[in-house]
Coordinates of C-alpha atoms and ligand atoms in Angstrom, one line a residue:
M1 CA -56.3 82.0 54.7
S2 CA -52.8 82.9 55.8
E3 CA -50.7 85.3 53.8
F4 CA -47.7 82.9 54.4
K5 CA -48.1 80.2 51.8
L6 CA -46.2 77.2 50.6
L7 CA -44.3 77.4 47.2
I8 CA -45.1 74.2 45.2
N9 CA -44.5 73.9 41.5
G10 CA -44.3 77.7 41.0
D11 CA -47.6 78.4 42.8
L12 CA -48.2 79.9 46.3
V13 CA -50.6 77.5 47.9
D14 CA -52.4 77.2 51.2
G15 CA -51.3 74.4 53.4
D16 CA -53.6 71.4 54.0
M17 CA -53.2 72.6 57.6
E18 CA -52.2 75.8 59.3
M19 CA -50.0 76.5 62.4
D20 CA -49.3 79.5 64.6
V21 CA -45.9 81.0 64.8
L22 CA -45.0 82.6 68.2
N23 CA -42.9 85.6 68.9
P24 CA -40.4 84.4 71.5
A25 CA -40.1 87.9 73.0
T26 CA -43.9 88.1 73.7
E27 CA -45.2 84.6 73.4
E28 CA -47.9 86.1 71.2
T29 CA -48.7 84.8 67.7
V30 CA -46.8 86.6 64.9
A31 CA -48.8 85.0 62.2
T32 CA -50.6 81.8 61.2
C33 CA -48.9 80.1 58.3
A34 CA -49.5 77.3 55.9
R35 CA -48.4 73.8 57.2
A36 CA -47.9 71.2 54.5
S37 CA -49.3 67.7 54.6
E38 CA -47.4 64.7 53.5
A39 CA -49.3 64.8 50.2
Q40 CA -48.1 68.4 49.7
L41 CA -44.5 67.2 50.4
E42 CA -45.0 64.6 47.7
S43 CA -46.2 67.3 45.3
A44 CA -43.2 69.5 46.1
I45 CA -40.7 66.6 45.5
A46 CA -42.6 65.6 42.3
A47 CA -42.4 69.3 41.1
A48 CA -38.7 69.4 41.8
K49 CA -38.1 66.1 39.9
T50 CA -40.1 67.3 36.9
A51 CA -38.2 70.7 36.8
F52 CA -34.8 69.0 37.1
P53 CA -34.1 68.1 33.4
S54 CA -34.7 71.5 32.0
W55 CA -33.1 73.4 34.9
S56 CA -30.0 71.3 34.8
A57 CA -29.8 71.9 31.0
T58 CA -29.7 75.7 31.4
S59 CA -26.3 77.5 31.1
I60 CA -24.5 78.3 34.3
D61 CA -24.6 81.9 33.3
D62 CA -28.4 81.8 33.2
R63 CA -28.5 80.2 36.6
K64 CA -26.2 82.9 37.9
K65 CA -28.6 85.5 36.7
A66 CA -31.4 83.9 38.6
I67 CA -29.3 83.6 41.7
N68 CA -28.4 87.3 41.5
A69 CA -32.1 88.2 40.9
I70 CA -32.9 86.4 44.1
A71 CA -30.2 88.4 45.9
D72 CA -31.8 91.6 44.5
A73 CA -35.2 90.6 45.7
I74 CA -33.9 89.8 49.2
E75 CA -32.2 93.2 49.4
A76 CA -35.3 95.1 48.0
N77 CA -37.4 93.5 50.7
G78 CA -34.6 93.5 53.3
E79 CA -36.3 95.7 55.9
E80 CA -39.5 93.6 55.9
L81 CA -37.6 90.3 56.0
A82 CA -35.5 91.6 58.9
R83 CA -38.5 92.6 61.0
L84 CA -40.1 89.3 60.3
L85 CA -36.9 87.5 61.3
T86 CA -36.8 89.4 64.6
Q87 CA -40.4 88.6 65.3
E88 CA -40.1 84.9 64.6
Q89 CA -36.6 84.2 65.8
G90 CA -36.1 86.8 68.6
K91 CA -32.7 88.3 67.6
P92 CA -32.2 92.1 67.8
L93 CA -33.3 93.9 64.6
A94 CA -29.7 95.0 63.8
D95 CA -28.6 91.4 63.8
A96 CA -31.6 90.3 61.8
T97 CA -30.8 93.0 59.2
G98 CA -27.2 91.8 59.1
E99 CA -28.5 88.2 58.6
V100 CA -30.9 89.2 55.8
F101 CA -28.3 91.3 53.8
G102 CA -25.7 88.7 54.5
T103 CA -28.0 86.2 52.9
A104 CA -28.1 88.2 49.8
A105 CA -24.3 88.5 49.8
F106 CA -24.0 84.7 50.2
F107 CA -26.2 84.2 47.1
R108 CA -24.0 86.7 45.2
Y109 CA -20.8 85.0 46.3
F110 CA -21.8 81.7 44.7
T111 CA -22.3 83.5 41.3
S112 CA -18.5 84.1 41.4
L113 CA -17.9 80.4 41.1
D114 CA -17.8 78.1 38.1
L115 CA -17.7 74.4 37.6
P116 CA -15.2 74.0 34.8
V117 CA -14.3 70.7 33.2
K118 CA -10.8 69.9 34.6
V119 CA -8.4 68.1 32.3
L120 CA -6.5 65.5 34.4
D121 CA -4.4 64.1 31.6
D122 CA -4.0 65.1 28.0
S123 CA -1.2 62.8 26.8
E124 CA -0.5 60.8 23.7
G125 CA -2.3 57.8 25.0
R126 CA -5.4 59.3 26.6
R127 CA -7.4 62.4 27.6
V128 CA -9.0 62.3 31.0
E129 CA -11.6 64.9 32.1
A130 CA -13.3 65.6 35.4
H131 CA -16.9 66.9 35.1
R132 CA -19.2 68.1 37.9
K133 CA -22.8 67.0 37.3
P134 CA -25.8 68.1 39.3
L135 CA -27.4 65.4 41.5
G136 CA -31.1 66.0 41.0
V137 CA -33.6 66.9 43.8
I138 CA -32.0 68.3 46.9
G139 CA -33.7 68.3 50.3
A140 CA -32.5 71.3 52.3
I141 CA -33.3 71.3 56.0
V142 CA -32.7 74.3 58.2
P143 CA -32.8 74.9 62.0
W144 CA -34.3 77.8 63.9
N145 CA -31.3 79.9 65.0
F146 CA -30.4 81.4 61.6
P147 CA -33.3 80.6 59.3
M148 CA -32.1 82.9 56.5
I149 CA -28.3 82.6 56.4
L150 CA -28.3 78.9 56.8
M151 CA -30.7 78.5 53.9
A152 CA -28.1 80.6 51.9
F153 CA -25.5 78.0 52.6
K154 CA -27.6 75.5 50.6
L155 CA -29.9 77.1 48.0
P156 CA -27.4 79.1 45.9
P157 CA -24.8 76.3 45.5
A158 CA -27.5 73.7 44.9
L159 CA -29.1 75.9 42.2
L160 CA -25.8 77.0 40.6
A161 CA -24.8 73.4 40.1
G162 CA -28.1 72.7 38.3
N163 CA -30.1 70.9 41.0
T164 CA -33.7 71.6 42.1
V165 CA -34.7 72.0 45.7
V166 CA -37.3 71.3 48.4
L167 CA -36.5 73.6 51.3
K168 CA -37.8 72.9 54.8
P169 CA -37.3 75.5 57.5
A170 CA -37.7 74.7 61.2
P171 CA -41.3 74.6 62.5
T172 CA -40.8 77.5 64.9
T173 CA -39.2 79.8 62.2
P174 CA -40.9 79.2 58.9
L175 CA -42.1 82.8 58.1
T176 CA -39.0 84.3 56.5
S177 CA -38.6 81.1 54.3
L178 CA -42.3 81.3 53.2
K179 CA -41.8 85.0 52.5
L180 CA -38.8 84.1 50.3
G181 CA -41.1 81.8 48.3
E182 CA -43.2 84.7 47.5
L183 CA -40.2 86.7 46.3
I184 CA -38.7 84.0 44.1
K185 CA -41.9 82.6 42.7
D186 CA -41.5 84.6 39.4
I187 CA -37.7 84.5 39.3
L188 CA -37.3 80.7 38.9
P189 CA -39.1 78.3 36.6
A190 CA -41.9 76.4 38.3
G191 CA -40.7 73.6 40.5
V192 CA -37.0 74.6 40.7
V193 CA -37.4 75.6 44.3
N194 CA -40.3 74.4 46.5
I195 CA -40.7 75.6 50.0
I196 CA -42.8 73.7 52.6
A197 CA -43.4 74.3 56.3
D198 CA -44.1 71.5 58.8
A199 CA -44.6 70.8 62.4
N200 CA -41.4 68.7 62.7
D201 CA -43.1 65.8 60.8
L202 CA -41.9 66.1 57.3
G203 CA -38.1 66.0 57.7
A204 CA -38.1 62.2 58.0
P205 CA -40.2 61.6 54.9
L206 CA -38.2 64.1 52.9
T207 CA -35.0 62.4 53.9
A208 CA -36.2 58.9 53.1
H209 CA -37.9 59.8 49.8
P210 CA -36.5 57.9 46.8
D211 CA -36.7 60.9 44.5
V212 CA -34.5 63.0 46.7
R213 CA -30.8 62.5 45.8
K214 CA -29.2 64.5 48.5
I215 CA -30.0 65.9 51.9
S216 CA -28.2 69.1 53.0
F217 CA -29.0 69.2 56.7
T218 CA -28.2 71.7 59.5
G219 CA -29.4 70.9 63.0
S220 CA -28.7 68.9 66.0
T221 CA -26.4 65.9 66.1
A222 CA -29.2 63.6 67.3
T223 CA -31.4 64.6 64.2
G224 CA -28.3 64.5 62.0
A225 CA -27.8 60.8 62.9
K226 CA -31.5 60.1 62.0
V227 CA -30.9 61.8 58.6
M228 CA -27.8 59.6 58.0
A229 CA -29.8 56.5 58.9
G230 CA -32.8 57.6 56.7
A231 CA -30.4 58.3 53.7
A232 CA -28.5 55.0 54.1
G233 CA -30.9 52.7 52.2
L234 CA -30.4 54.5 48.9
L235 CA -26.9 55.7 49.6
K236 CA -28.1 59.2 49.3
R237 CA -25.6 62.0 49.5
I238 CA -25.6 63.9 52.7
T239 CA -24.0 67.0 54.2
L240 CA -24.5 67.3 57.9
E241 CA -23.8 70.5 59.8
L242 CA -24.5 69.6 63.4
G243 CA -24.0 70.6 67.0
G244 CA -20.8 71.9 68.6
N245 CA -19.2 72.5 72.0
D246 CA -16.5 75.0 70.9
A247 CA -13.7 75.6 73.3
G248 CA -11.8 78.9 73.6
I249 CA -8.4 78.7 75.2
V250 CA -7.0 81.9 76.6
L251 CA -3.3 82.1 77.4
G252 CA -2.0 84.1 80.3
D253 CA -0.4 86.7 78.1
V254 CA -3.6 88.5 77.0
N255 CA -5.0 91.7 78.5
P256 CA -8.2 90.5 80.2
K257 CA -10.0 93.9 79.9
E258 CA -9.3 94.1 76.2
T259 CA -10.1 90.5 75.5
A260 CA -13.2 90.0 77.6
P261 CA -15.6 91.9 75.3
K262 CA -14.5 89.8 72.3
L263 CA -14.9 86.6 74.3
F264 CA -18.3 87.7 75.5
D265 CA -19.5 88.4 71.9
S266 CA -18.2 85.0 70.8
A267 CA -20.2 83.2 73.4
F268 CA -23.4 85.3 73.6
Q269 CA -24.2 86.4 70.0
N270 CA -27.8 85.4 69.2
S271 CA -28.1 84.7 72.9
G272 CA -25.7 81.8 72.5
Q273 CA -27.8 80.0 69.9
V274 CA -25.0 79.7 67.4
C275 CA -23.6 76.4 66.3
I276 CA -20.1 78.0 66.5
A277 CA -20.6 80.0 69.6
M278 CA -17.8 79.6 72.1
K279 CA -19.4 77.2 74.6
R280 CA -16.5 76.4 77.0
L281 CA -13.9 78.9 77.9
Y282 CA -10.5 77.8 79.3
V283 CA -8.6 80.6 81.0
H284 CA -5.0 80.4 82.4
E285 CA -4.9 80.6 86.1
S286 CA -2.8 83.7 86.2
I287 CA -5.6 85.8 84.8
Y288 CA -8.6 83.6 85.7
D289 CA -10.1 85.8 88.5
E290 CA -9.7 89.0 86.5
M291 CA -11.2 87.5 83.4
C292 CA -14.2 86.1 85.3
D293 CA -14.9 89.5 86.8
E294 CA -14.6 91.3 83.5
L295 CA -17.0 88.8 81.8
A296 CA -19.5 89.1 84.7
T297 CA -19.5 92.9 84.5
I298 CA -20.2 92.8 80.8
A299 CA -23.0 90.2 81.4
D300 CA -24.5 92.3 84.1
N301 CA -24.6 95.3 81.9
A302 CA -26.1 93.6 78.8
I303 CA -29.5 94.8 77.7
I304 CA -31.8 92.0 77.0
G305 CA -35.3 92.5 75.5
D306 CA -37.5 92.4 72.5
G307 CA -35.4 92.6 69.4
L308 CA -37.6 95.2 67.9
E309 CA -36.8 97.6 70.8
Q310 CA -34.0 100.0 70.2
G311 CA -30.9 99.2 72.2
T312 CA -31.6 95.5 72.8
Q313 CA -28.3 93.6 72.7
L314 CA -29.6 90.1 73.4
G315 CA -33.0 88.6 72.5
P316 CA -34.9 85.7 74.0
L317 CA -34.3 82.0 73.5
Q318 CA -36.1 81.0 70.3
N319 CA -38.6 78.5 71.7
K320 CA -40.0 77.1 74.9
M321 CA -38.2 73.8 74.7
Q322 CA -34.8 75.4 74.4
F323 CA -35.7 77.9 77.2
E324 CA -36.5 75.1 79.6
K325 CA -33.4 73.1 78.6
V326 CA -31.1 76.0 79.2
Q327 CA -32.7 76.8 82.6
E328 CA -32.2 73.1 83.6
L329 CA -28.5 73.4 82.6
I330 CA -28.0 76.6 84.6
K331 CA -29.6 75.0 87.6
A332 CA -27.2 72.1 87.4
A333 CA -24.3 74.5 86.8
G334 CA -25.1 76.4 90.0
E335 CA -24.7 73.1 91.9
D336 CA -21.4 72.3 90.3
G337 CA -19.8 75.7 90.1
K338 CA -20.5 79.3 91.0
I339 CA -22.8 81.6 89.0
I340 CA -21.3 85.1 89.1
A341 CA -23.7 86.8 86.6
G342 CA -27.2 86.2 85.4
G343 CA -28.7 82.8 86.1
D344 CA -32.1 84.3 86.5
V345 CA -35.2 84.6 84.3
P346 CA -36.9 88.0 84.3
D347 CA -40.5 88.0 85.5
K348 CA -42.2 88.9 82.2
P349 CA -43.5 87.2 79.1
G350 CA -41.0 85.9 76.6
Y351 CA -38.3 83.2 76.8
F352 CA -35.6 85.5 78.3
I353 CA -32.6 84.4 80.3
R354 CA -30.0 86.9 81.5
P355 CA -26.5 86.2 80.2
T356 CA -25.0 83.8 82.7
I357 CA -21.3 83.3 83.7
V358 CA -20.3 80.2 85.7
R359 CA -16.9 79.9 87.3
D360 CA -15.1 77.2 89.3
V361 CA -16.6 74.5 87.1
A362 CA -14.9 71.7 85.1
E363 CA -15.5 68.6 83.0
G364 CA -18.0 66.3 84.5
S365 CA -20.5 69.1 84.8
R366 CA -23.3 69.1 82.2
I367 CA -22.7 72.8 81.4
V368 CA -19.1 71.9 80.3
D369 CA -19.8 68.5 78.7
E370 CA -23.0 69.3 76.8
E371 CA -24.0 71.8 74.1
Q372 CA -25.9 74.5 76.0
F373 CA -27.1 76.5 72.9
G374 CA -28.1 79.4 75.1
P375 CA -26.8 82.4 77.0
V376 CA -24.5 80.7 79.6
L377 CA -20.8 80.3 79.5
P378 CA -18.7 78.1 81.8
V379 CA -15.2 79.5 82.5
I380 CA -12.7 76.8 83.4
K381 CA -9.3 77.3 85.0
Y382 CA -6.2 75.7 83.7
A383 CA -2.5 75.7 84.6
D384 CA -0.9 73.9 81.7
V385 CA -1.9 74.8 78.1
D386 CA -1.2 71.3 76.7
D387 CA -3.6 70.0 79.3
A388 CA -6.2 72.6 78.2
I389 CA -5.8 71.5 74.6
D390 CA -6.3 67.8 75.6
R391 CA -9.4 68.8 77.6
A392 CA -10.8 70.9 74.7
N393 CA -10.2 68.0 72.3
A394 CA -11.8 65.4 74.6
S395 CA -15.3 66.5 73.4
E396 CA -17.2 64.3 71.0
Y397 CA -17.9 67.4 69.0
G398 CA -15.4 69.2 66.8
L399 CA -17.0 72.2 65.1
G400 CA -14.8 75.2 66.0
G401 CA -12.3 76.3 68.5
S402 CA -10.1 79.3 69.3
I403 CA -6.8 80.3 70.8
W404 CA -6.3 83.7 72.3
S405 CA -2.7 85.0 72.9
A406 CA -0.5 87.9 72.4
D407 CA 2.1 85.5 70.9
A408 CA 1.2 84.8 67.3
D409 CA 3.6 81.9 66.8
K410 CA 2.6 80.2 70.0
A411 CA -1.1 80.6 69.1
Y412 CA -0.5 79.1 65.7
A413 CA 1.3 76.1 67.1
L414 CA -1.6 75.5 69.5
A415 CA -4.2 76.0 66.8
D416 CA -2.6 73.2 64.9
K417 CA -3.2 70.8 67.9
M418 CA -6.9 71.6 68.2
E419 CA -9.2 69.0 66.7
S420 CA -12.0 70.8 65.0
G421 CA -13.3 71.9 61.6
T422 CA -12.2 75.5 62.1
V423 CA -9.8 77.0 64.6
W424 CA -9.6 80.8 64.9
V425 CA -6.8 82.8 66.5
N426 CA -7.8 85.9 68.6
K427 CA -11.4 85.7 67.3
H428 CA -14.2 83.1 67.1
A429 CA -17.1 82.3 64.9
E430 CA -16.2 84.3 61.9
L431 CA -17.9 82.9 58.8
D432 CA -17.3 83.9 55.2
P433 CA -19.0 82.4 52.1
A434 CA -15.7 81.9 50.4
I435 CA -14.2 79.8 53.3
P436 CA -15.3 76.2 53.6
F437 CA -17.0 75.3 56.9
G438 CA -17.7 71.9 58.4
G439 CA -17.3 69.9 61.5
A440 CA -15.1 67.1 62.8
G441 CA -16.3 64.2 65.0
M442 CA -20.0 64.4 65.8
S443 CA -20.3 68.0 64.6
G444 CA -20.9 66.9 61.0
L445 CA -19.9 65.4 57.7
G446 CA -18.8 67.3 54.6
S447 CA -18.4 71.0 54.1
E448 CA -20.5 73.9 53.1
L449 CA -19.5 77.2 51.6
G450 CA -16.5 77.9 49.3
E451 CA -15.7 75.8 46.3
E452 CA -15.9 72.6 48.4
G453 CA -19.4 73.5 49.5
L454 CA -20.4 73.9 45.9
E455 CA -18.8 70.6 44.8
E456 CA -20.9 68.8 47.5
F457 CA -24.0 69.5 45.3
T458 CA -22.4 67.7 42.4
Q459 CA -21.5 64.2 41.3
L460 CA -17.9 63.8 40.1
K461 CA -17.9 62.2 36.7
I462 CA -14.7 61.2 34.9
I463 CA -14.6 60.8 31.1
N464 CA -11.5 58.8 30.0
I465 CA -10.8 58.7 26.3
A466 CA -8.3 56.4 24.5
R467 CA -6.1 57.8 21.8
Ligands
NAD1 P1 -33.1 70.0 65.1 O1 -32.2 68.9 64.7 O2 -34.1 69.8 66.1 O3 -33.9 70.5 63.8 C1 -33.3 70.9 62.6 C2 -34.2 70.6 61.4 O4 -34.4 69.2 61.3 C3 -35.6 71.2 61.6 O5 -36.0 71.8 60.4 C4 -36.5 70.0 62.0 O6 -37.8 70.2 61.6 C5 -35.8 68.9 61.1 N1 -36.1 67.6 61.5 C6 -36.6 67.1 62.7 N2 -36.7 65.8 62.7 C7 -36.1 65.4 61.5 C8 -35.9 64.1 60.9 N3 -36.2 63.0 61.6 N4 -35.3 64.0 59.7 C9 -34.9 65.2 59.1 N5 -35.2 66.4 59.6 C10 -35.7 66.5 60.8 O7 -32.2 71.2 65.4 P2 -32.6 72.6 66.1 O8 -32.9 72.4 67.5 O9 -33.6 73.3 65.2 O10 -31.2 73.4 65.9 C11 -30.3 73.5 66.9 C12 -29.1 72.6 66.6 O11 -28.6 72.9 65.3 C13 -27.9 72.8 67.6 O12 -27.4 71.6 67.9 C14 -26.9 73.6 66.7 O13 -25.6 73.5 67.1 C15 -27.1 73.0 65.4 N6 -26.7 73.9 64.3 C16 -25.6 73.5 63.6 C17 -25.0 74.4 62.6 C18 -23.8 74.0 61.8 O14 -23.6 74.6 60.8 N7 -23.0 73.1 62.2 C19 -25.7 75.6 62.4 C20 -26.8 75.9 63.2 C21 -27.3 75.1 64.1

């Protein structure tokens, strides 16, 4: 039986089925892990429901102690988790290490928050209080690009608020989550957190289940829409963190040589498989050629390879489906524009694509209009910055965006015009557990992180007393 087991009602259990998890850098099996049946999903939800009354009745200080203990356990096993993360996800070990220790830090951040009763009115005629109550069983659904840190957007605030959880990682990256189950088994009372792995078949029944009060979902917009529909019948609470097509707008006053490495990192971190990666780059015509050349040079020099190998800067695509999709987009991009770096797939095992820069391309091309979620960046020329803002805003997505300029006031004024959940100035894709994060348009609904992210795991309840 596999060493990677489900966590259901405080027990590590074998799955009714098993599945192989592939290393995207080698296409070899990393491990065979437990795969839950629908009956096991039922047991996990039932365990979370049973655990809810006593967990929600604990003091917030006791819950903080448990959350800190989970952070301690993640740190104590950080090296092992990081290696496992690299093996299942593909990212370089240094990045995986950053993700694992960042996960512990996100858990700790939430222990700095409280949910105090707010007094809204305390006058002669009445006293009005606002309370934040837990919701019940939370379904937490996570994608494959950041299996650990995206879990940490959900688990600690859900637990802090007094909820119980059924966590479901993505089918191609379940190992670190199942390992987490092993680590937290003796920290939390039975049933408070249950972890199941599936083959893309249990997200829908988890979403539709009448005993699940909220779904906290991170993934694609198409699946997010299905979650919304699945939750509608019971008016379930939902938080949706979905796809993006973030634009970066570079003004003519920046130094291309100094700015290009920052732009490159914003687009190619995790081989572009980041919801808030820069996915379209608008560059002023006065520096367009120079910026394209700088980006192409960086792309040509990037070291791609197995994340466990020293020196690797970019790993493979995480799975075959995404690997094929990105190749298709690159092929179409080569027909619409000019590929000046990358574009090719090394002749070796693994889902590798060299970082690809496409120039002389514009809206109407798939690589500009769609979310590529891979290592390819279209660089688009513009003449008038207001026009660039309009084009950036024309996307159905609205997750993040950025303005790059030497003139702080000008950049700030332009940031105000960008229609997205976050706008960065002279940087892109910075996340902090204390800063709320969420998408506009088809990039999502609601926020995660910060106090707002915590409140999304609660029901607002007013008590209004006559005097
Ligand atoms: P996906 O939507 O295919 O899968 C996400 C999760 O949903 C997986 O765990 C999957 O098993 C589950 N799922 C599948 N069908 C379901 C259903 N019918 N109901 C409920 N759950 C179901 O996404 P993906 O391909 O794993 O991830 C890539 C996408 O995620 C990209 O679009 C990316 O931009 C987005 N993403 C968004 C954020 C954000 O915070 N906004 C963060 C990371 C990734």
